[in-house]
Each structure stands twice: as structure tokens, then as C-alpha cells.
Coordinates of C-alpha atoms and ligand atoms in Angstrom, one line a residue:
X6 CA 116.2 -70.1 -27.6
X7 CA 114.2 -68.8 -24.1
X8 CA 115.8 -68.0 -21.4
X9 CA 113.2 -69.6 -19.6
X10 CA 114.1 -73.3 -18.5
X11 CA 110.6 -74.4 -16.9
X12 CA 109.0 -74.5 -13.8
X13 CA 110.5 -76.0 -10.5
X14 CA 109.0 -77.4 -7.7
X15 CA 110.4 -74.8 -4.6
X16 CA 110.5 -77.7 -1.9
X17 CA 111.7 -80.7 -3.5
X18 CA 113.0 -79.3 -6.7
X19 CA 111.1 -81.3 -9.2
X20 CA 111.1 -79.8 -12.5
X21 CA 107.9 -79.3 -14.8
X22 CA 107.4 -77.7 -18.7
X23 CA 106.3 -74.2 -18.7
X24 CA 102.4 -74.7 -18.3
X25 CA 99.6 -73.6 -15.9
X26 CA 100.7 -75.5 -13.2
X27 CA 101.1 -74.1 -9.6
X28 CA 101.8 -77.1 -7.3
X29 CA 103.9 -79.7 -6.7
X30 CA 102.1 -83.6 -7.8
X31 CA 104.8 -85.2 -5.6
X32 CA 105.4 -82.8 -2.7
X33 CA 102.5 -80.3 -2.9
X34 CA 105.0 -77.5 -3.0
X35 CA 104.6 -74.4 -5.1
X36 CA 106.0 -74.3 -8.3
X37 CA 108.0 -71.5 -9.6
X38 CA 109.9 -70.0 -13.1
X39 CA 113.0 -71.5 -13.7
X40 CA 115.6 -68.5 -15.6
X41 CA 118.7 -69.7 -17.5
X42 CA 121.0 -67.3 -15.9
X43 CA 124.2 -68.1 -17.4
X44 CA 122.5 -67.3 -20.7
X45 CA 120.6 -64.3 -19.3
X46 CA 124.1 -62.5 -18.1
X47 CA 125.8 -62.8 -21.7
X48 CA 122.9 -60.9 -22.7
X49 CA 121.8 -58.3 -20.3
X50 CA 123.5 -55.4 -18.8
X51 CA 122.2 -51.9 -17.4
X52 CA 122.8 -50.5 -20.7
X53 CA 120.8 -52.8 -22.2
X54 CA 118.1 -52.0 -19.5
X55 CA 118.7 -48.6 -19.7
X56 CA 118.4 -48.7 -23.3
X57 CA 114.5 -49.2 -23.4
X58 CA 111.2 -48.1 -22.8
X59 CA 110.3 -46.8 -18.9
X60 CA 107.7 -49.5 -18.6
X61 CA 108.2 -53.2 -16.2
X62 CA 109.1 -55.1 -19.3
X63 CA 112.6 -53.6 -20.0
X64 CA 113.6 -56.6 -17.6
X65 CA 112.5 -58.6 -19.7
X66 CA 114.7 -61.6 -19.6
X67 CA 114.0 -61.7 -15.9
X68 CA 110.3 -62.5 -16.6
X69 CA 108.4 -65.2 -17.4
X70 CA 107.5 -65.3 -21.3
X71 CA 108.8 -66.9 -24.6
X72 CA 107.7 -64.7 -27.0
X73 CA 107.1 -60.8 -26.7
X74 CA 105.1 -59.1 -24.2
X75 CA 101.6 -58.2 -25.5
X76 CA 99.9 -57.0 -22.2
X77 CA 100.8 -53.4 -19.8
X78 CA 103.5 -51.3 -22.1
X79 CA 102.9 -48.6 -20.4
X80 CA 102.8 -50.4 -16.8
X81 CA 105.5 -50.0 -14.3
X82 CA 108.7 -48.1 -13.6
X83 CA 106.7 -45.9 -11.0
X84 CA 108.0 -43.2 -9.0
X85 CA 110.9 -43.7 -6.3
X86 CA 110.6 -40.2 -4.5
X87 CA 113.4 -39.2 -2.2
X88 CA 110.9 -38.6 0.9
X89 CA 112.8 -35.7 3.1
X90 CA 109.9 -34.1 4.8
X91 CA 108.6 -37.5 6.0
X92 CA 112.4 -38.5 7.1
X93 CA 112.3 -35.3 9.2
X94 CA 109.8 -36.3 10.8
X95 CA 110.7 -39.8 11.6
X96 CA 114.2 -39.2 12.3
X97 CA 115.8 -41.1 9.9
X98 CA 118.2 -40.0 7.5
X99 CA 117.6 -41.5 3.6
X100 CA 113.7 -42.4 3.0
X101 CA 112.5 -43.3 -0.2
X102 CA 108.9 -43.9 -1.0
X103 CA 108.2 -46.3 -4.0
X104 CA 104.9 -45.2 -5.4
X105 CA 103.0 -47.6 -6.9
X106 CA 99.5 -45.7 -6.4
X107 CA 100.5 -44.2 -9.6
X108 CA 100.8 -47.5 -11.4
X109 CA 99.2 -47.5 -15.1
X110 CA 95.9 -48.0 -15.3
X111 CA 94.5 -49.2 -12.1
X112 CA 96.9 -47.5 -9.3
X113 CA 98.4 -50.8 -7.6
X114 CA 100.9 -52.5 -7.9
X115 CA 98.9 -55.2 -8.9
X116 CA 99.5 -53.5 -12.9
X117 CA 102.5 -55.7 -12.7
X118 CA 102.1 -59.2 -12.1
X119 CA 98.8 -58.9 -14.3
X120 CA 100.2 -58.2 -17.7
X121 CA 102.9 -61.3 -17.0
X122 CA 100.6 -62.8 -16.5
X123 CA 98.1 -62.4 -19.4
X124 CA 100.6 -62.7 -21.7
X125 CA 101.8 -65.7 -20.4
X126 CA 98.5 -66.4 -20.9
X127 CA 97.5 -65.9 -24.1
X128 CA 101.3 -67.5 -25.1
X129 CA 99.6 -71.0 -23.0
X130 CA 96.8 -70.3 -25.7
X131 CA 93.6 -69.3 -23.1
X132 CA 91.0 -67.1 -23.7
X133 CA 89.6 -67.0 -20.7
X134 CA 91.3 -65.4 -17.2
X135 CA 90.1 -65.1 -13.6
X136 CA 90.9 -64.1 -9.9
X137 CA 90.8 -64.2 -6.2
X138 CA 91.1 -60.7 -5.2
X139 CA 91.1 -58.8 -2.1
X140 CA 90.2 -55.8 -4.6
X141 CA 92.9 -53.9 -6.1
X142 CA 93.7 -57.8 -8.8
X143 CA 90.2 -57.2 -9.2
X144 CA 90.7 -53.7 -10.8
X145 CA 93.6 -54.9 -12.4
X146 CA 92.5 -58.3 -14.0
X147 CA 89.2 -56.5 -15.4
X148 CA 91.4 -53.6 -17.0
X149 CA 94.1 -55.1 -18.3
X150 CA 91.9 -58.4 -19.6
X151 CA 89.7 -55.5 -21.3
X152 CA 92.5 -53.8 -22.9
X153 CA 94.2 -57.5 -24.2
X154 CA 90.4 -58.8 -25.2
X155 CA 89.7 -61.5 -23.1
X156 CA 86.9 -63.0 -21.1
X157 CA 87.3 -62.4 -17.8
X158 CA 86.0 -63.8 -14.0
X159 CA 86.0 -61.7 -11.5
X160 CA 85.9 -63.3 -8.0
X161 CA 85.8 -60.9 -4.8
X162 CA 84.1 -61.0 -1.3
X163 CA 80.9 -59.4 -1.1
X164 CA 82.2 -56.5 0.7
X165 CA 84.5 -54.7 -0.7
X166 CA 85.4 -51.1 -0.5
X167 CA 82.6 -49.3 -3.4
X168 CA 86.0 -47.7 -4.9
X169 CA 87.5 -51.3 -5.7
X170 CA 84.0 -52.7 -6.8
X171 CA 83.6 -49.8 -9.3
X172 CA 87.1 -50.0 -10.0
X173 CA 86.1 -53.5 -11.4
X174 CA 83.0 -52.9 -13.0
X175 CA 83.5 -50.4 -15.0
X176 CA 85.8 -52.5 -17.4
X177 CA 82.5 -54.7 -17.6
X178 CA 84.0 -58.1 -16.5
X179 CA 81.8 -60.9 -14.7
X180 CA 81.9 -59.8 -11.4
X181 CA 81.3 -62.1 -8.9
X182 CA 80.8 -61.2 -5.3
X183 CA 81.3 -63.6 -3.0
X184 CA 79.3 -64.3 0.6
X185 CA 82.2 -65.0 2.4
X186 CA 86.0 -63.9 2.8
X187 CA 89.1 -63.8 0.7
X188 CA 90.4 -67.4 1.7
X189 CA 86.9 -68.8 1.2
X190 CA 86.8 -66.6 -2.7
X191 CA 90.6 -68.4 -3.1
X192 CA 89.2 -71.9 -2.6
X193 CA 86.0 -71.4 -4.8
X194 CA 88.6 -70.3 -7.3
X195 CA 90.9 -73.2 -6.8
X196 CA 87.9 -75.5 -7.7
X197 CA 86.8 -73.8 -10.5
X198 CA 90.5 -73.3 -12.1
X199 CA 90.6 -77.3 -11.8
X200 CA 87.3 -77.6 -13.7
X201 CA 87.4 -75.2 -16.7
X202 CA 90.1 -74.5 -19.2
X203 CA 91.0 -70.7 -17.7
X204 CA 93.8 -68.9 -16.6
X205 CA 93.3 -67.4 -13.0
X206 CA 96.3 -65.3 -12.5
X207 CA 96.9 -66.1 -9.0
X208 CA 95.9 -70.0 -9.1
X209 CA 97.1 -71.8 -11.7
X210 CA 99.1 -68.8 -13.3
X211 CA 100.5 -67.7 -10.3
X212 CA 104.5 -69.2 -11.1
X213 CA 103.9 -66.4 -13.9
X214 CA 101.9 -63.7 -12.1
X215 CA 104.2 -63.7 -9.2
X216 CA 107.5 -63.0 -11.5
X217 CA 105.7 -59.9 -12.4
X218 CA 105.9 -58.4 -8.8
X219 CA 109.8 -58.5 -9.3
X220 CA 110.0 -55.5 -11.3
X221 CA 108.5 -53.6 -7.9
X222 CA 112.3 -54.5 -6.6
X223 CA 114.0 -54.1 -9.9
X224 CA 113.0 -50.5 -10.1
X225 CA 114.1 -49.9 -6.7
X226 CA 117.7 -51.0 -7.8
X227 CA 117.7 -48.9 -10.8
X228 CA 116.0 -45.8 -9.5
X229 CA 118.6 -46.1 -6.4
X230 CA 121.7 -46.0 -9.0
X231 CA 122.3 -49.2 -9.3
X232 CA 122.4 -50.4 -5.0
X233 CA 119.8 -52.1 -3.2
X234 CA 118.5 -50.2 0.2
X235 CA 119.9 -50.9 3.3
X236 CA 116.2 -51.3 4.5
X237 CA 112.9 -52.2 3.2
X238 CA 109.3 -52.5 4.6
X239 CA 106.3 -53.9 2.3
X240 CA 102.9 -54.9 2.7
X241 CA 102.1 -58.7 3.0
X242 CA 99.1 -60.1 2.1
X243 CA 98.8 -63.6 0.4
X244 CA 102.7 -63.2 0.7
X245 CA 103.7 -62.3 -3.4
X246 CA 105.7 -59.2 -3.7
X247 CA 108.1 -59.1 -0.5
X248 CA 109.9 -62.4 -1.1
X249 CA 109.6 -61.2 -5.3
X250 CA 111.7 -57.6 -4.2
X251 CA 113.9 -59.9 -2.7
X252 CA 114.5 -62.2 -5.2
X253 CA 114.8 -59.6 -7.6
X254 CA 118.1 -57.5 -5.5
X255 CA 119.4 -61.1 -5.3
X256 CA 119.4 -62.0 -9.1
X257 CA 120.6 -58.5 -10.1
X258 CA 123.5 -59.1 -7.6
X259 CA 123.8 -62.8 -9.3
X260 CA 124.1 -60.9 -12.5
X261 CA 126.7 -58.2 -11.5
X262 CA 124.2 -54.7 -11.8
X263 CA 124.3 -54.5 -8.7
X264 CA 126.8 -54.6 -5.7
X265 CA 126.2 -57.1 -2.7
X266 CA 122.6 -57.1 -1.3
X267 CA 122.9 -56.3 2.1
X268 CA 119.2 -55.4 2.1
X269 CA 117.2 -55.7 5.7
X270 CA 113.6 -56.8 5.0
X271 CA 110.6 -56.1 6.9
X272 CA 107.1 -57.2 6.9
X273 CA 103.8 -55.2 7.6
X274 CA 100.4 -56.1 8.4
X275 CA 96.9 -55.0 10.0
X276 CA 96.3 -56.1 13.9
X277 CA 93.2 -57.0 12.2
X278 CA 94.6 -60.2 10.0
X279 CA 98.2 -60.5 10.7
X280 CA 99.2 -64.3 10.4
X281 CA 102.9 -64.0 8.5
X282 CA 103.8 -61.3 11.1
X283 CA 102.8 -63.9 14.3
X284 CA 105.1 -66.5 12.5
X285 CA 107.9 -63.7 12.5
X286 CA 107.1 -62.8 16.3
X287 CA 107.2 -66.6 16.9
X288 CA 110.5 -67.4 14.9
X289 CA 109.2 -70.1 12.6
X290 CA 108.0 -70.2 9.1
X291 CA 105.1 -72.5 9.4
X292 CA 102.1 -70.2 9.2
X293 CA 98.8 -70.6 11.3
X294 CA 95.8 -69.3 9.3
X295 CA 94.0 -66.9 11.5
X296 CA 90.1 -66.3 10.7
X297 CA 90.7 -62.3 9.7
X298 CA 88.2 -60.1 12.4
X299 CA 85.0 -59.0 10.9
X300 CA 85.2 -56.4 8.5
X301 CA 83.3 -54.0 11.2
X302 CA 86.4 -53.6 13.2
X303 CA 88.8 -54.0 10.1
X304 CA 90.8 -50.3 8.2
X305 CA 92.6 -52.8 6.1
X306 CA 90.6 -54.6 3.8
X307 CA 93.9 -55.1 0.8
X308 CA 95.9 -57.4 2.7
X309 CA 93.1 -59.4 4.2
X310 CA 94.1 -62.9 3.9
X311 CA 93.9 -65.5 6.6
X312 CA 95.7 -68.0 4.9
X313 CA 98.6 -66.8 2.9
X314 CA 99.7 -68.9 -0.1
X315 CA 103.5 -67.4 0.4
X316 CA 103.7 -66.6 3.7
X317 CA 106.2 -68.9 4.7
X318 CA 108.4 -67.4 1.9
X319 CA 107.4 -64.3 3.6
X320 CA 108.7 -65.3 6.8
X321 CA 111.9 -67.1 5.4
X322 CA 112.9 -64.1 3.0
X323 CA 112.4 -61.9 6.4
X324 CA 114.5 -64.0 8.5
X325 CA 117.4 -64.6 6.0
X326 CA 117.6 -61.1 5.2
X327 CA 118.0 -60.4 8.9
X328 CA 114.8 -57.8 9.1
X329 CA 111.3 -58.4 11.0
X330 CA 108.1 -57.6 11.3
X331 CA 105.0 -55.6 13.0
X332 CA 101.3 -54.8 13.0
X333 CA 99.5 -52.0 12.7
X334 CA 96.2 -50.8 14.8
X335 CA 93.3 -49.3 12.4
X336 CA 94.4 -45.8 14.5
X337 CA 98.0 -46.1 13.4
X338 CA 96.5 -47.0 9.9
X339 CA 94.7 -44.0 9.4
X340 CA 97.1 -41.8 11.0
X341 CA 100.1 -42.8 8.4
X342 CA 97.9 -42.4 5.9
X343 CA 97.6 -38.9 7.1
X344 CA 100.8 -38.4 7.5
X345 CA 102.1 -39.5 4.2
X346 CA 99.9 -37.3 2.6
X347 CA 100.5 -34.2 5.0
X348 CA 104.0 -34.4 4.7
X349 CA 105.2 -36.0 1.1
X350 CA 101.7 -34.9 -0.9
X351 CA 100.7 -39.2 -1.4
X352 CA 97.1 -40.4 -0.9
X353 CA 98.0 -44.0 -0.1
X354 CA 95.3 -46.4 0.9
X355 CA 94.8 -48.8 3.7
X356 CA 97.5 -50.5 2.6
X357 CA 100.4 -48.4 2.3
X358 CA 98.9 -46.6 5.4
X359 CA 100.0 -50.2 7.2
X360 CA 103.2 -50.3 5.9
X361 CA 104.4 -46.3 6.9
X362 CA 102.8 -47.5 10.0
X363 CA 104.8 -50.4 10.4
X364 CA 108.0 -48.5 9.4
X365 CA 107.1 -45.7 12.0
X366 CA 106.8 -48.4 14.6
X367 CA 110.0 -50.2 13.7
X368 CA 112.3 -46.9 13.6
X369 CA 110.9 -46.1 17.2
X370 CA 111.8 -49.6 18.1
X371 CA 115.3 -49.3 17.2
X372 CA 114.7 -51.9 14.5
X373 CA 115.6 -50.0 11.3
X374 CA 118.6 -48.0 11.7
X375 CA 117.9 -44.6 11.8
X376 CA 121.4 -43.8 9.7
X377 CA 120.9 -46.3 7.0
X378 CA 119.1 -45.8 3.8
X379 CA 115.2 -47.3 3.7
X380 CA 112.3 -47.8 1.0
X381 CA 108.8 -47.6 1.6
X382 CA 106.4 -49.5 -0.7
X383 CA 103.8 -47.6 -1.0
X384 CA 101.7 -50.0 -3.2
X385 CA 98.1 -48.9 -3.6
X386 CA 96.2 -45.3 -4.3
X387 CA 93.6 -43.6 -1.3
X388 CA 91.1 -42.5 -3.9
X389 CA 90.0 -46.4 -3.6
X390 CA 89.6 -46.6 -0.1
X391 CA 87.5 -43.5 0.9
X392 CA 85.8 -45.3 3.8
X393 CA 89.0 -45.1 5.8
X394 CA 89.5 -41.6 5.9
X395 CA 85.8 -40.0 5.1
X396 CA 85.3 -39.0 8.8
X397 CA 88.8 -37.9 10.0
X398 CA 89.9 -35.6 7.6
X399 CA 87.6 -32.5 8.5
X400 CA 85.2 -30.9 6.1
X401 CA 85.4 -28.0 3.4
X402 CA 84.7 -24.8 4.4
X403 CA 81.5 -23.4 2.8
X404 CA 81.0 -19.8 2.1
X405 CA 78.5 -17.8 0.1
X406 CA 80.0 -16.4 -3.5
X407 CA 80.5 -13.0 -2.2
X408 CA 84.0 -11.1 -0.8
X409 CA 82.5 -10.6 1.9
X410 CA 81.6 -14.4 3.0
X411 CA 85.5 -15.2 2.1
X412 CA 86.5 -12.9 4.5
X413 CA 84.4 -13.7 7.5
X414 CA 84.4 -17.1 7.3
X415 CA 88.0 -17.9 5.9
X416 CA 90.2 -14.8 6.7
X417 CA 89.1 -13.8 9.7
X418 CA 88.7 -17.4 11.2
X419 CA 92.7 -18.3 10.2
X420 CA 94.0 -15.1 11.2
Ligands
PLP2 C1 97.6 -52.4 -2.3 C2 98.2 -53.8 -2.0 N1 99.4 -53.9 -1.5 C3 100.0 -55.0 -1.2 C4 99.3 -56.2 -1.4 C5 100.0 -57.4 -0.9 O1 99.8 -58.6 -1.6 P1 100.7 -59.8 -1.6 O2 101.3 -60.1 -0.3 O3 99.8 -60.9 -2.0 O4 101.7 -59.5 -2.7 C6 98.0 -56.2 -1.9 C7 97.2 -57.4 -2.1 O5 96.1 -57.5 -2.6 C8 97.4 -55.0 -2.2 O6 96.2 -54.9 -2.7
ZN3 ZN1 107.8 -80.9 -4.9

């Protein structure tokens, strides 16, 4: 029998089979996976975890399918690194980095939520699957949807970062760049989803997509020995993975692997397109959309989305958990970008460079406690945002192939 009871309307509770549904016909509320958790704790234990492969499905009864997982075996359980050169210089005293950059096979973390969500998908019978994307989903629906066989839609804004177009094309999808920007992409998706018979991962799959970005929190737990942090700072976007890490620290304390979840949770954006952290700064949950600023004066091109679909769950999770949030100027962007790399050896994009911003900002505030233990999510990988860094990080210096050029030109120059 599945663990799996349905799908469950978040606002007013209604219940709904497991099908590609995403909103609420009475309330308009998102809808989301509905776990059998008295079942699920006579069955699963961290030895049972332990017991299996290092890839995002060994939590398996905490994710969304019926049958087995057919899609991203070897995606997942990333690296936590234990970041002491970077807590030096921050002045705190237990920094973790989660490293999702290094994600199999399209270095985000988006190579989680996509296989739970193609196989979901091809369990719901669809051959077809699609996207919004901001870029990295983009990379990450096109490879994956490769890999698994399927005809695939590709729907970006027509200005993307040439690392994240490639980063599509290559897997030969239908890519299809859109004149205008994310939130208008998301609506032309919305339409479509309601008019053909395909799975977009983050429309009318997303009560199966989002479950995916829970393993991001599940690894922490495990790779921690079995605690949650004391702090944690991640990227928001359309709002998926922050309130997903929390959920997932609360159902392993639910299920006894963990001890109580005392977790702080904090929220980073770009100055640029900040919308959930303005609703934090404001105290409420209701999010304004905010037109993001042209992409001229925009670093951060990942988490630009005007009009979260999660961002209150953003803002609630935040508040509950007692944490906050903060923006980060392109400057501070590309300066904690720098410093990442200078200091642990990780090429983050724009991205992660917000959120080790954000984290930077909210030690020196006095927010995060400089004695307890924090994770970073580091969530996305610099090689696809070149344009960020290409004119701040110096040149090579070029020397003719002779001993005698090395020695002018490097030697005696460093000496
Ligand atoms: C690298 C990276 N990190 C984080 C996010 C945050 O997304 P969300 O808030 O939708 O989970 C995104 C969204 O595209 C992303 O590309
Ligand atoms: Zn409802």
C-alpha cells in the first residue's frame, strides 16, 4: 500500500487523488503531498537510510511516488563541507556550506525536484514535460527529460545568461525563449499546461516537484549527524526549497531521526527583485509582486521572480522559525562570490553569491549568532554565470615559452 495518501489543499485543507493538480477548485490554495506518517515511521529508520545508495531517493518514503523511482540515481546527497577558512573570516564559529553546484548532471539544485518529478510523471502516464525557468530548471528539465526519453518544452526569458541557454540546448529540447520576464514565461506556461495534456514540473506538477527540494534539508540532517543547524540561510526565488528544508527537519523530528528542530531560518535575495524579503521587513506574509529591475542593473538573474508562487510559505516558515531576512547589492553579490571561492575553493554563481552575502550581512547585524552552528546553501555552480564575474577577477598573466619570460614577468614581478 503507498505511503502516499493524496494531495491536500494547504489553506482550507481539502483533499484531492494523487494527479496533476496544483490548486485549490474551492479556495484557490496550493495543493500539496499528503505522507501517511504513522505508516512511514514503522518502516523507516536511519539505518534503513543509511542502508542505501548516496543518491536523494534513499528518502524515499518521504517523497512523492507509488511505484520506484526511474529518473536521477545518481542525483543528490551533495557535499556538506565543514567551511573553517570562511568562518574565520566571518567570525563565527561552525559554518557549513551545502554544495549543490556539484549536483549530478546539471550543477543546481534544481537535479532534485526534477527527477520527482518526472517520475511522478511518467507514473501519471505523460510523455510530454515542460517549464518556467529562470535557467538553472531549464538545464535540469532538458537533461534529465533527455536521459528518461521524453518530449520536452523548454520555456525561459529571452535573456538568459549564454551558460544556462547552452546548458539547455545542448540536451536538444524545444527551447523556447521568451520576450519578456520570468512571471510573464510562468503565466504563458500556466495557459499552455491547462491546454495540452503535459507535465510542467513547476505548474501542474509542482505538489511533486516541490517534495524533491526536501532532500536539500534531509541531507543536511544526515550529513550533520543526525541534528538540524542552529541556523540556516537559503536563496528564495519563486519560494520552493526554504519552506521544503524546513519541512523536511520537521518531519524527520516527527519521525524520531532527529532531536528537536530548533533551526533559525533566513531568507536571501537580490536588491534587484526582492519581494518575499520586503514581506519579512514588513512583518506580514501577503506578498506584493514587484516588477524585477531591468536586467541591465541586475547580478542575479536565478532568483528573478516578481511574483513568487510560495513566497508566503517563504515568509511564514521564516517567521515561525524565528529567523529573517536581507538583500544583497550586485557589489555584495560579486564580492561573496569572491570570497567563497578565495577562501573555501567553491565557484558559486549569482545565486549562492546572494545568499553568503546575505549571511555576511546578517552575522554583522547580530542576527545569526556568531556561537551557534550555521549552513549555507550554496545551490547553483559559477561556470554558468560568467557574466558576473568576467571583469573583476583580473586576467592571466601571459608570457613568452622561454625561462627567461617566466622569470621577468612572473618572478620578478611577485617577488
Ligand atoms: C541556483 C538557484 N538557487 C535557488 C533558487 C531558488 O528557487 P526557489 O525559491 O524557487 O526554490 C533557484 C531558482 O531558480 C536557483 O536557480
Ligand atoms: Zn482549498
Amino acid at each position: 500500500m503507498s505511503l502516499v495518501l493524496g494531495l491536500k489543499c494547504k489553506e482550507c485543507g481539502r483533499e484531492y487523488a494523487k494527479e496533476a493538480a496544483y490548486v485549490c477548485e474551492f479556495c484557490f490554495g496550493p495543493l500539496e503531498v499528503a505522507y501517511d506518517y504513522e505508516r512511514i515511521a514503522g518502516q523507516f529508520s536511519q539505518d534503513v537510510i543509511m542502508s542505501r545508495p548516496l543518491n536523494l531517493w534513499r528518502y524515499r518514503e518521504l517523497l512523492p511516488l507509488d511505484g520506484d523511482p526511474t529518473d536521477g540515481l545518481q542525483s543528490g546527497y551533495t557535499p556538506l563541507i565543514r567551511a573553517d577558512n570562511l568562518a574565520r573570516e566571518l567570525g563565527v564559529r561552525e559554518l557549513w556550506v551545502k554544495n549543490d553546484g556539484v549536483n549530478f548532471p546539471t550543477l543546481s539544485y534544481k537535479d532534485r525536484v526534477v527527477p520527482v518529478a518526472l517520475s511522478k510523471a511518467k507514473e501519471l502516464g505523460f510523455d510530454t514535460v515542460g517549464c518556467a525557468s529562470t535557467g538553472n530548471l531549464a538545464n535540469a528539465v532538458s537533461a534529465h527529460g533527455a536521459k528518461a526519453g521524453l518530449q520536452r518544452f523548454i520555456f525561459i526569458p529571452h535573456d538568459l545568461e549564454a551558460g544556462k541557454v547552452m546548458g539547455s540546448l545542448i540536451y536538444q529540447p524545444n527551447l523556447i525563449a521568451v520576450e519578456g520576464n520570468y512571471d510573464d514565461v510562468n503565466r504563458l506556461c500556466s495557459e499552455i499546461a491547462s491546454k495540452y495534456r503535459w507535465a510542467f514540473v513547476n505548474v501542474n506538477m509542482r505538489p511533486y516537484y516541490t517534495e524533491g527540494a526536501k532532500t536539500y534539508g534531509f541531507e543536511i540532517a544526515e550529513q550533520l549527524g543526525w541534528r538540524a543547524p542552529d541556523q540556516l540561510v537559503c536563496p528564495v526565488a519563486g519560494g520552493t526549497i526554504l519552506p521544503k528544508i524546513w519541512r523536511a527537519f520537521q518531519e524527520f523530528e516527527r519521525l524520531g531521526l532527529i532531536p528537536e528542530v530548533k533551526t533559525r531560518v533566513f531568507a536571501a535575495q537580490a536588491e534587484t527583485c526582492a519581494p518575499v524579503i520586503s514581506a519579512i521587513h514588513g512583518e506580514n506574509d501577503i506578498i506584493r509582486p514587484v516588477k524585477p529591475k531591468p536586467l541591465s542593473e541586475s547580478v542575479d538573474t536565478s532568483l528573478r521572480i516578481g511574483n513568487p508562487a510560495d513566497g508566503p510559505y517563504v515568509a511564514q516558515a521564516v517567521r515561525s522559525s524565528g529567523g529573517w531576512g536581507e538583500m544583497a547589492s550586485n557589489d555584495e553579490i560579486i564580492g561573496a562570490i569572491q570570497l567563497l571561492a578565495r577562501t573555501e575553493g567553491i565557484w558559486t554563481e549569482t545565486a549562492g553569491g546572494t545568499t553568503l552575502a546575505v549571511a555576511k550581512k546578517l552575522i554583522e547585524q547580530g542576527k545569526i549568532d556568531r556561537d551557534g552552528s550555521t549552513v549555507v546553501c550554496i545551490t547553483g555552480n559559477g561556470l554558468k554565470t560568467l557574466e558576473a564575474v568576467k571583469d573583476r577577477i583580473g586576467a592571466p598573466t601571459t608570457i613568452l615559452p622561454t625561462l627567461g619570460s617566466f622569470e621577468e614577468r612572473v618572478l620578478a614581478r611577485s617577488a
